[in-house]
């Protein structure tokens, strides 16, 4: 068993920011990350996503921003994180998948198989990528075509000459349609009509969106995606798809059949593939023994601190699920940990 002042779980943007700020405060900690290599979830993004396509990856604390341009995001950001870990000598251990965090008196115990790490505080920074969400629709098991989620999107070439149904009203669906529509036949369904941003997305709109999600988390509701409340925008690389009608959306179908989908009015579309761009849920099942979940289904936070158990900080969760939010949350969590350790020592 190894004892620390804090254990950070996850080494994406949020975990690295937290580790940087803990280190600045000379707090003895370890970062446990389930990936084999640096890069958080970015290393698993689809190959056709370039640094031009991303919505901006914020610079990690005390660092220049990652490169922009035509390089694959899964390479550029992974290299950026690897350099950062090395330059700041962050204590990252991998691959370590924490399967359980439990309480032992005043301490918290993180376990990965038979290995344990103990500390009076933990910072959970496990993101969402490991928990893709696919809604259940009647008949889903009977579909004979191909189904993929954002996590295993194989790129546009894979779908050439197929009829692809893209499900979901977020930024990933918009990007997939942008690159699929010029090469293959696409259909788009969303639960709610998409909200398009026509004006330049300004700072104030961003703050409002984050405040909305913050309020949900403060009340212990499951966090909504920040993007879902900022609205969607088409970029230059999606204009061709737009001219081809790819963004004429249909409402959700009622059921899935072996060769396609059927709407409540009886109309049917044959499709060869369903691409579920239906988002993610927070990857927090390892925290279940701490019973952090509120009756409303989410983890109630005060800033980054779990209300039910203030030894636990959550970063990259809810309002901080963006690279800039993760940076800020990492700092806030380190400050909260420092306060707690000081109070315990007094
Ligand atoms: P992650 O990067 O997911 O890192 C979590 C780490 O924790 C991973 O390394 C994972 O392996 C590890 N982990 C998970 N479970 C465990 C466990 N039990 N034990 C140990 N380790 C564990 N934000 C932007 O600002 N700009 C964008 O352009 C943008 N594009 C996005 C595109 C997509 C498709 C998605 C899904 C998100 C996007 N975001 C974007 C959001 C952004 O990527 C994240 O919110 C941000 O990077 C914060 O990451 P994180 O550290 O919380 O999580």
Tab-separated table of C-alpha atoms and ligand atoms in Angstrom:
chain	number	residue	atom	x	y	z
A	1	UNK	CA	0.000	0.000	0.000
A	2	UNK	CA	1.284	3.514	-0.872
A	3	UNK	CA	0.238	6.570	1.132
A	4	UNK	CA	-0.041	10.070	-0.300
A	5	UNK	CA	-1.653	13.385	0.577
A	6	UNK	CA	-3.787	13.102	-2.547
A	7	UNK	CA	-4.506	10.595	-5.304
A	8	UNK	CA	-5.507	11.937	-8.723
A	9	UNK	CA	-7.405	9.466	-10.895
A	10	UNK	CA	-7.078	10.184	-14.622
A	11	UNK	CA	-4.404	12.003	-16.618
A	12	UNK	CA	-6.374	13.942	-19.205
A	13	UNK	CA	-6.472	17.740	-19.248
A	14	UNK	CA	-8.251	17.848	-15.869
A	15	UNK	CA	-5.929	15.400	-14.091
A	16	UNK	CA	-2.771	17.037	-15.458
A	17	UNK	CA	-3.950	20.486	-14.451
A	18	UNK	CA	-4.758	19.186	-10.950
A	19	UNK	CA	-1.363	17.483	-10.679
A	20	UNK	CA	0.451	20.652	-11.797
A	21	UNK	CA	-1.317	22.722	-9.136
A	22	UNK	CA	-0.794	20.093	-6.420
A	23	UNK	CA	2.882	19.984	-7.261
A	24	UNK	CA	3.169	23.780	-7.048
A	25	UNK	CA	1.778	23.498	-3.533
A	26	UNK	CA	4.210	20.677	-2.749
A	27	UNK	CA	1.384	18.253	-2.051
A	28	UNK	CA	2.616	14.673	-2.202
A	29	UNK	CA	0.450	12.889	-4.752
A	30	UNK	CA	0.267	10.291	-7.493
A	31	UNK	CA	-1.721	10.329	-10.738
A	32	UNK	CA	-3.206	6.963	-11.772
A	33	UNK	CA	-4.197	6.675	-15.412
A	34	UNK	CA	-5.778	3.723	-17.172
A	35	UNK	CA	-4.352	4.519	-20.588
A	36	UNK	CA	-1.130	2.895	-21.652
A	37	UNK	CA	0.190	6.176	-23.066
A	38	UNK	CA	-0.192	9.921	-22.336
A	39	UNK	CA	-2.980	11.812	-24.106
A	40	UNK	CA	-6.161	11.218	-22.076
A	41	UNK	CA	-9.172	10.619	-24.299
A	42	UNK	CA	-7.637	12.709	-27.074
A	43	UNK	CA	-5.403	9.829	-28.145
A	44	UNK	CA	-8.560	7.835	-29.022
A	45	UNK	CA	-10.312	10.495	-31.133
A	46	UNK	CA	-10.981	9.456	-34.735
A	47	UNK	CA	-8.134	9.841	-37.243
A	48	UNK	CA	-9.903	12.357	-39.478
A	49	UNK	CA	-10.242	14.864	-36.604
A	50	UNK	CA	-7.467	17.401	-37.139
A	51	UNK	CA	-6.336	20.287	-34.974
A	52	UNK	CA	-8.248	22.526	-37.402
A	53	UNK	CA	-11.474	20.614	-36.694
A	54	UNK	CA	-11.312	20.787	-32.883
A	55	UNK	CA	-13.052	23.606	-31.076
A	56	UNK	CA	-9.825	24.738	-29.473
A	57	UNK	CA	-7.678	22.872	-27.000
A	58	UNK	CA	-6.711	25.196	-24.145
A	59	UNK	CA	-3.070	25.415	-23.084
A	60	UNK	CA	-2.309	23.439	-19.931
A	61	UNK	CA	-1.212	25.628	-16.983
A	62	UNK	CA	2.168	27.302	-17.445
A	63	UNK	CA	2.484	26.060	-21.019
A	64	UNK	CA	2.045	27.223	-24.614
A	65	UNK	CA	-1.081	26.067	-26.460
A	66	UNK	CA	-0.863	22.865	-28.517
A	67	UNK	CA	-0.249	23.329	-32.257
A	68	UNK	CA	-3.099	24.184	-34.589
A	69	UNK	CA	-3.222	23.006	-38.210
A	70	UNK	CA	-3.756	19.879	-40.230
A	71	UNK	CA	-2.118	17.409	-37.852
A	72	UNK	CA	-4.317	14.648	-36.390
A	73	UNK	CA	-5.642	15.709	-32.964
A	74	UNK	CA	-5.061	12.215	-31.565
A	75	UNK	CA	-1.325	12.619	-32.295
A	76	UNK	CA	-0.837	16.335	-31.611
A	77	UNK	CA	-2.608	16.451	-28.247
A	78	UNK	CA	-1.129	13.145	-27.092
A	79	UNK	CA	2.371	14.454	-27.822
A	80	UNK	CA	1.522	17.752	-26.101
A	81	UNK	CA	0.377	15.924	-22.941
A	82	UNK	CA	3.421	13.613	-22.994
A	83	UNK	CA	5.799	16.598	-23.237
A	84	UNK	CA	3.912	18.356	-20.457
A	85	UNK	CA	4.114	15.376	-18.088
A	86	UNK	CA	7.849	15.119	-18.757
A	87	UNK	CA	8.634	18.842	-18.528
A	88	UNK	CA	6.807	19.215	-15.224
A	89	UNK	CA	7.897	15.829	-13.944
A	90	UNK	CA	4.334	14.898	-12.991
A	91	UNK	CA	4.024	11.632	-11.012
A	92	UNK	CA	1.818	9.725	-13.485
A	93	UNK	CA	1.582	5.918	-13.179
A	94	UNK	CA	0.116	3.919	-16.067
A	95	UNK	CA	-1.575	1.831	-17.044
A	96	UNK	CA	-3.537	1.739	-13.775
A	97	UNK	CA	-7.326	1.415	-13.968
A	98	UNK	CA	-8.806	2.223	-10.570
A	99	UNK	CA	-11.718	-0.153	-10.145
A	100	UNK	CA	-12.895	0.987	-6.722
A	101	UNK	CA	-12.495	3.853	-4.265
A	102	UNK	CA	-13.686	3.187	-0.738
A	103	UNK	CA	-13.472	4.818	2.651
A	104	UNK	CA	-11.318	3.498	5.484
A	105	UNK	CA	-11.806	5.755	8.488
A	106	UNK	CA	-10.477	9.208	7.569
A	107	UNK	CA	-8.703	7.866	4.516
A	108	UNK	CA	-9.767	6.999	1.002
A	109	UNK	CA	-8.437	3.864	-0.648
A	110	UNK	CA	-8.110	3.578	-4.432
A	111	UNK	CA	-7.771	0.009	-5.680
A	112	UNK	CA	-6.667	-1.448	-8.970
A	113	UNK	CA	-6.862	-5.221	-8.650
A	114	UNK	CA	-4.752	-6.023	-5.594
A	115	UNK	CA	-2.809	-2.734	-5.628
A	116	UNK	CA	-3.922	0.101	-3.341
A	117	UNK	CA	-3.164	3.807	-2.932
A	118	UNK	CA	-4.314	5.622	0.192
A	119	UNK	CA	-4.814	9.336	0.848
A	120	UNK	CA	-7.036	11.685	2.848
A	121	UNK	CA	-8.178	13.293	-0.431
A	122	UNK	CA	-8.766	12.242	-4.021
A	123	UNK	CA	-9.229	14.226	-7.195
A	124	UNK	CA	-11.301	12.308	-9.709
A	125	UNK	CA	-10.524	13.268	-13.304
A	126	UNK	CA	-11.763	10.280	-15.277
A	127	UNK	CA	-13.669	12.095	-18.039
A	128	UNK	CA	-16.457	10.502	-20.038
A	129	UNK	CA	-14.814	8.714	-22.973
A	130	UNK	CA	-14.919	5.337	-21.217
A	131	UNK	CA	-18.708	5.545	-20.887
A	132	UNK	CA	-20.231	6.000	-24.340
A	133	UNK	CA	-23.997	6.342	-24.236
A	134	UNK	CA	-26.325	4.631	-26.717
A	135	UNK	CA	-30.042	5.107	-26.036
A	136	UNK	CA	-32.230	2.040	-26.232
A	137	UNK	CA	-34.746	1.901	-29.064
A	138	UNK	CA	-37.088	-1.035	-29.654
A	139	UNK	CA	-35.643	-3.448	-32.184
A	140	UNK	CA	-32.037	-2.260	-31.760
A	141	UNK	CA	-30.822	-5.861	-31.381
A	142	UNK	CA	-32.532	-6.901	-34.630
A	143	UNK	CA	-30.618	-4.458	-36.857
A	144	UNK	CA	-28.507	-6.416	-39.337
A	145	UNK	CA	-26.382	-3.482	-40.501
A	146	UNK	CA	-23.435	-1.906	-38.773
A	147	UNK	CA	-23.663	0.182	-35.605
A	148	UNK	CA	-20.897	2.414	-34.299
A	149	UNK	CA	-20.615	5.039	-31.590
A	150	UNK	CA	-18.414	8.155	-31.678
A	151	UNK	CA	-15.782	6.169	-29.724
A	152	UNK	CA	-15.306	3.764	-32.631
A	153	UNK	CA	-16.064	6.032	-35.613
A	154	UNK	CA	-13.895	4.523	-38.333
A	155	UNK	CA	-13.771	7.620	-40.586
A	156	UNK	CA	-15.673	8.536	-43.745
A	157	UNK	CA	-13.938	6.147	-46.182
A	158	UNK	CA	-15.352	3.180	-44.299
A	159	UNK	CA	-18.919	4.246	-45.139
A	160	UNK	CA	-18.537	4.965	-48.866
A	161	UNK	CA	-21.551	3.595	-50.819
A	162	UNK	CA	-23.525	2.959	-47.636
A	163	UNK	CA	-26.634	4.718	-46.349
A	164	UNK	CA	-25.579	6.072	-42.969
A	165	UNK	CA	-27.983	7.277	-40.311
A	166	UNK	CA	-26.322	9.724	-37.907
A	167	UNK	CA	-28.115	9.991	-34.543
A	168	UNK	CA	-27.509	12.886	-32.165
A	169	UNK	CA	-27.716	16.649	-31.961
A	170	UNK	CA	-24.211	17.553	-30.794
A	171	UNK	CA	-21.003	18.830	-32.330
A	172	UNK	CA	-19.745	15.320	-33.175
A	173	UNK	CA	-22.849	14.565	-35.280
A	174	UNK	CA	-22.369	17.833	-37.160
A	175	UNK	CA	-18.738	16.975	-37.863
A	176	UNK	CA	-19.531	13.408	-38.969
A	177	UNK	CA	-22.195	14.637	-41.387
A	178	UNK	CA	-19.743	17.239	-42.673
A	179	UNK	CA	-17.299	14.593	-43.777
A	180	UNK	CA	-19.722	11.783	-44.641
A	181	UNK	CA	-22.258	13.635	-46.790
A	182	UNK	CA	-19.845	14.472	-49.655
A	183	UNK	CA	-18.899	10.757	-49.910
A	184	UNK	CA	-22.036	8.801	-49.095
A	185	UNK	CA	-25.774	9.039	-48.501
A	186	UNK	CA	-26.609	10.349	-45.036
A	187	UNK	CA	-29.694	10.842	-42.891
A	188	UNK	CA	-29.762	12.799	-39.664
A	189	UNK	CA	-32.091	12.345	-36.703
A	190	UNK	CA	-32.110	14.259	-33.417
A	191	UNK	CA	-34.448	14.225	-30.444
A	192	UNK	CA	-34.896	17.986	-30.423
A	193	UNK	CA	-34.578	20.392	-33.327
A	194	UNK	CA	-30.960	21.582	-33.383
A	195	UNK	CA	-30.284	25.111	-32.172
A	196	UNK	CA	-27.972	26.837	-34.643
A	197	UNK	CA	-25.769	29.692	-33.590
A	198	UNK	CA	-25.710	32.232	-36.342
A	199	UNK	CA	-23.687	34.931	-34.639
A	200	UNK	CA	-20.097	34.446	-33.518
A	201	UNK	CA	-20.085	32.521	-30.275
A	202	UNK	CA	-19.140	35.162	-27.753
A	203	UNK	CA	-17.655	34.942	-24.307
A	204	UNK	CA	-20.898	35.836	-22.598
A	205	UNK	CA	-22.814	32.995	-24.274
A	206	UNK	CA	-20.052	30.619	-23.165
A	207	UNK	CA	-20.264	31.805	-19.566
A	208	UNK	CA	-24.051	31.452	-19.618
A	209	UNK	CA	-23.803	27.904	-20.931
A	210	UNK	CA	-21.307	26.892	-18.257
A	211	UNK	CA	-23.414	28.609	-15.564
A	212	UNK	CA	-26.427	26.540	-16.614
A	213	UNK	CA	-24.548	23.257	-16.235
A	214	UNK	CA	-22.973	24.510	-12.996
A	215	UNK	CA	-26.414	25.130	-11.570
A	216	UNK	CA	-27.522	21.575	-12.462
A	217	UNK	CA	-24.503	20.092	-10.698
A	218	UNK	CA	-24.975	22.348	-7.659
A	219	UNK	CA	-28.457	20.847	-7.328
A	220	UNK	CA	-27.198	17.287	-7.749
A	221	UNK	CA	-28.771	16.744	-11.182
A	222	UNK	CA	-26.946	14.721	-13.843
A	223	UNK	CA	-24.755	17.211	-15.735
A	224	UNK	CA	-25.801	18.224	-19.270
A	225	UNK	CA	-23.090	18.565	-21.901
A	226	UNK	CA	-21.777	22.149	-22.067
A	227	UNK	CA	-21.948	21.951	-25.873
A	228	UNK	CA	-25.622	20.994	-25.738
A	229	UNK	CA	-26.409	24.369	-24.205
A	230	UNK	CA	-24.111	26.492	-26.373
A	231	UNK	CA	-25.790	25.608	-29.689
A	232	UNK	CA	-24.253	24.333	-32.911
A	233	UNK	CA	-22.309	26.113	-35.610
A	234	UNK	CA	-21.312	25.104	-39.129
A	235	UNK	CA	-17.720	25.752	-40.130
A	236	UNK	CA	-16.201	26.109	-43.577
A	237	UNK	CA	-15.433	22.403	-43.760
A	238	UNK	CA	-19.171	21.627	-43.336
A	239	UNK	CA	-20.473	23.942	-46.075
A	240	UNK	CA	-20.393	21.299	-48.810
A	241	UNK	CA	-22.440	18.910	-46.665
A	242	UNK	CA	-24.862	21.744	-45.937
A	243	UNK	CA	-25.310	22.428	-49.669
A	244	UNK	CA	-26.059	18.708	-50.118
A	245	UNK	CA	-28.870	18.937	-47.545
A	246	UNK	CA	-27.091	16.894	-44.878
A	247	UNK	CA	-28.319	19.146	-42.060
A	248	UNK	CA	-32.018	18.731	-42.829
A	249	UNK	CA	-32.793	16.825	-39.688
A	250	UNK	CA	-35.645	14.406	-39.042
A	251	UNK	CA	-37.169	13.702	-35.618
A	252	UNK	CA	-36.299	10.471	-33.844
A	253	UNK	CA	-37.616	7.241	-35.300
A	254	UNK	CA	-39.874	5.015	-33.199
A	255	UNK	CA	-38.153	1.687	-33.774
A	256	UNK	CA	-35.269	-0.053	-35.440
A	257	UNK	CA	-35.930	-2.928	-37.843
A	258	UNK	CA	-33.458	-5.383	-39.384
A	259	UNK	CA	-32.779	-3.173	-42.433
A	260	UNK	CA	-33.627	0.325	-41.282
A	261	UNK	CA	-35.686	2.548	-39.056
A	262	UNK	CA	-39.398	3.330	-38.850
A	263	UNK	CA	-41.071	6.553	-37.679
A	264	UNK	CA	-44.328	6.750	-35.715
A	265	UNK	CA	-46.229	7.715	-38.918
A	266	UNK	CA	-45.188	4.368	-40.479
A	267	UNK	CA	-42.582	5.808	-42.874
A	268	UNK	CA	-39.433	3.716	-43.263
A	269	UNK	CA	-35.851	4.385	-44.341
A	270	UNK	CA	-33.460	1.670	-45.330
A	271	UNK	CA	-30.018	2.217	-43.779
A	272	UNK	CA	-26.806	0.202	-43.863
A	273	UNK	CA	-25.230	1.762	-40.805
A	274	UNK	CA	-26.261	3.652	-37.687
A	275	UNK	CA	-23.722	6.029	-36.222
A	276	UNK	CA	-24.613	6.893	-32.644
A	277	UNK	CA	-23.220	10.355	-31.892
A	278	UNK	CA	-25.237	10.280	-28.711
A	279	UNK	CA	-22.659	11.376	-26.220
A	280	UNK	CA	-21.245	10.100	-23.004
A	281	UNK	CA	-21.875	9.791	-19.298
A	282	UNK	CA	-19.349	10.546	-16.542
A	283	UNK	CA	-17.032	7.549	-15.998
A	284	UNK	CA	-17.467	7.393	-12.220
A	285	UNK	CA	-18.591	3.823	-11.467
A	286	UNK	CA	-15.398	3.220	-9.422
A	287	UNK	CA	-16.691	5.845	-6.949
A	288	UNK	CA	-19.911	3.880	-6.255
A	289	UNK	CA	-18.771	2.620	-2.796
A	290	UNK	CA	-18.671	6.276	-1.644
A	291	UNK	CA	-22.397	6.747	-2.411
A	292	UNK	CA	-21.865	10.228	-3.830
A	293	UNK	CA	-24.908	10.172	-6.105
A	294	UNK	CA	-27.836	12.353	-5.015
A	295	UNK	CA	-31.505	11.390	-5.221
A	296	UNK	CA	-31.585	13.502	-8.433
A	297	UNK	CA	-29.155	11.119	-10.149
A	298	UNK	CA	-26.020	13.281	-10.298
A	299	UNK	CA	-23.148	14.038	-7.935
A	300	UNK	CA	-23.838	17.270	-6.088
A	301	UNK	CA	-20.836	19.578	-6.133
A	302	UNK	CA	-19.904	22.767	-4.350
A	303	UNK	CA	-17.290	24.096	-6.778
A	304	UNK	CA	-15.296	20.909	-7.428
A	305	UNK	CA	-15.994	19.403	-3.985
A	306	UNK	CA	-18.449	16.513	-3.512
A	307	UNK	CA	-21.054	17.721	-1.030
A	308	UNK	CA	-21.635	14.232	0.406
A	309	UNK	CA	-17.917	13.567	0.952
A	310	UNK	CA	-15.681	16.681	0.829
A	311	UNK	CA	-12.552	14.507	0.671
A	312	UNK	CA	-13.467	13.964	-2.983
A	313	UNK	CA	-12.961	16.532	-5.761
A	314	UNK	CA	-14.440	16.042	-9.227
A	315	UNK	CA	-12.773	17.772	-12.165
A	316	UNK	CA	-13.657	17.560	-15.854
A	317	UNK	CA	-17.192	16.816	-14.611
A	318	UNK	CA	-20.249	18.814	-15.704
A	319	UNK	CA	-19.373	22.492	-16.134
A	320	UNK	CA	-15.645	21.709	-16.268
A	321	UNK	CA	-15.981	19.151	-19.122
A	322	UNK	CA	-14.015	21.226	-21.623
A	323	UNK	CA	-10.293	21.800	-21.857
A	324	UNK	CA	-10.547	25.314	-20.431
A	325	UNK	CA	-12.983	24.205	-17.723
A	326	UNK	CA	-10.708	21.286	-16.850
A	327	UNK	CA	-7.761	23.665	-16.397
A	328	UNK	CA	-9.684	25.851	-13.982
A	329	UNK	CA	-11.210	22.932	-12.108
A	330	UNK	CA	-7.757	21.359	-11.672
A	331	UNK	CA	-6.588	24.504	-9.909
A	332	UNK	CA	-9.749	24.803	-7.797
A	333	UNK	CA	-9.445	21.172	-6.718
A	334	UNK	CA	-5.785	21.602	-5.710
A	335	UNK	CA	-6.734	24.668	-3.660
A	336	UNK	CA	-9.540	22.714	-1.946
A	337	UNK	CA	-7.185	19.797	-1.211
A	338	UNK	CA	-4.565	22.162	0.241
A	339	UNK	CA	-7.180	23.750	2.517
A	340	UNK	CA	-8.380	20.380	3.711
A	341	UNK	CA	-4.875	19.148	4.467
A	342	UNK	CA	-4.075	22.360	6.342
A	343	UNK	CA	-7.299	22.106	8.366
A	344	UNK	CA	-6.581	18.454	9.200
A	345	UNK	CA	-3.050	19.324	10.347
A	346	UNK	CA	-4.202	22.219	12.563
B	1	LIG	P1	-10.131	12.671	-20.479
B	1	LIG	O1	-9.304	13.330	-21.499
B	1	LIG	O2	-11.144	11.683	-20.909
B	1	LIG	O3	-9.111	11.966	-19.473
B	1	LIG	C1	-9.562	11.062	-18.522
B	1	LIG	C2	-8.439	10.097	-18.237
B	1	LIG	O4	-8.846	9.283	-17.140
B	1	LIG	C3	-8.151	9.168	-19.403
B	1	LIG	O5	-6.755	9.085	-19.632
B	1	LIG	C4	-8.716	7.814	-18.929
B	1	LIG	O6	-7.986	6.730	-19.425
B	1	LIG	C5	-8.544	7.941	-17.428
B	1	LIG	N1	-9.462	7.095	-16.656
B	1	LIG	C6	-10.791	6.908	-16.852
B	1	LIG	N2	-11.285	6.053	-15.921
B	1	LIG	C7	-10.221	5.704	-15.129
B	1	LIG	C8	-10.081	4.858	-13.991
B	1	LIG	N3	-11.115	4.205	-13.461
B	1	LIG	N4	-8.846	4.717	-13.438
B	1	LIG	C9	-7.776	5.392	-13.938
B	1	LIG	N5	-7.867	6.206	-15.027
B	1	LIG	C10	-9.074	6.373	-15.596
B	1	LIG	N6	-13.128	20.264	-25.350
B	1	LIG	C11	-12.544	21.384	-25.819
B	1	LIG	O7	-12.201	22.290	-25.030
B	1	LIG	N7	-12.331	21.531	-27.170
B	1	LIG	C12	-12.687	20.590	-28.080
B	1	LIG	O8	-12.478	20.731	-29.267
B	1	LIG	C13	-13.316	19.400	-27.594
B	1	LIG	N8	-13.674	18.409	-28.444
B	1	LIG	C14	-14.218	17.284	-27.946
B	1	LIG	C15	-14.578	16.252	-28.832
B	1	LIG	C16	-15.166	15.081	-28.364
B	1	LIG	C17	-15.545	14.008	-29.316
B	1	LIG	C18	-15.385	14.927	-26.973
B	1	LIG	C19	-16.011	13.658	-26.422
B	1	LIG	C20	-15.032	15.925	-26.080
B	1	LIG	C21	-14.457	17.111	-26.564
B	1	LIG	N9	-14.092	18.136	-25.700
B	1	LIG	C22	-13.512	19.281	-26.195
B	1	LIG	C23	-14.205	17.959	-24.235
B	1	LIG	C24	-12.800	17.716	-23.684
B	1	LIG	O9	-12.096	16.797	-24.468
B	1	LIG	C25	-12.765	17.230	-22.275
B	1	LIG	O10	-13.781	17.773	-21.501
B	1	LIG	C26	-11.421	17.663	-21.667
B	1	LIG	O11	-10.391	17.191	-22.482
B	1	LIG	C27	-11.247	17.230	-20.237
B	1	LIG	O12	-10.734	15.981	-20.226
B	1	LIG	P2	-10.682	15.097	-18.938
B	1	LIG	O13	-9.315	15.209	-18.335
B	1	LIG	O14	-11.828	15.362	-18.066
B	1	LIG	O15	-10.938	13.643	-19.532
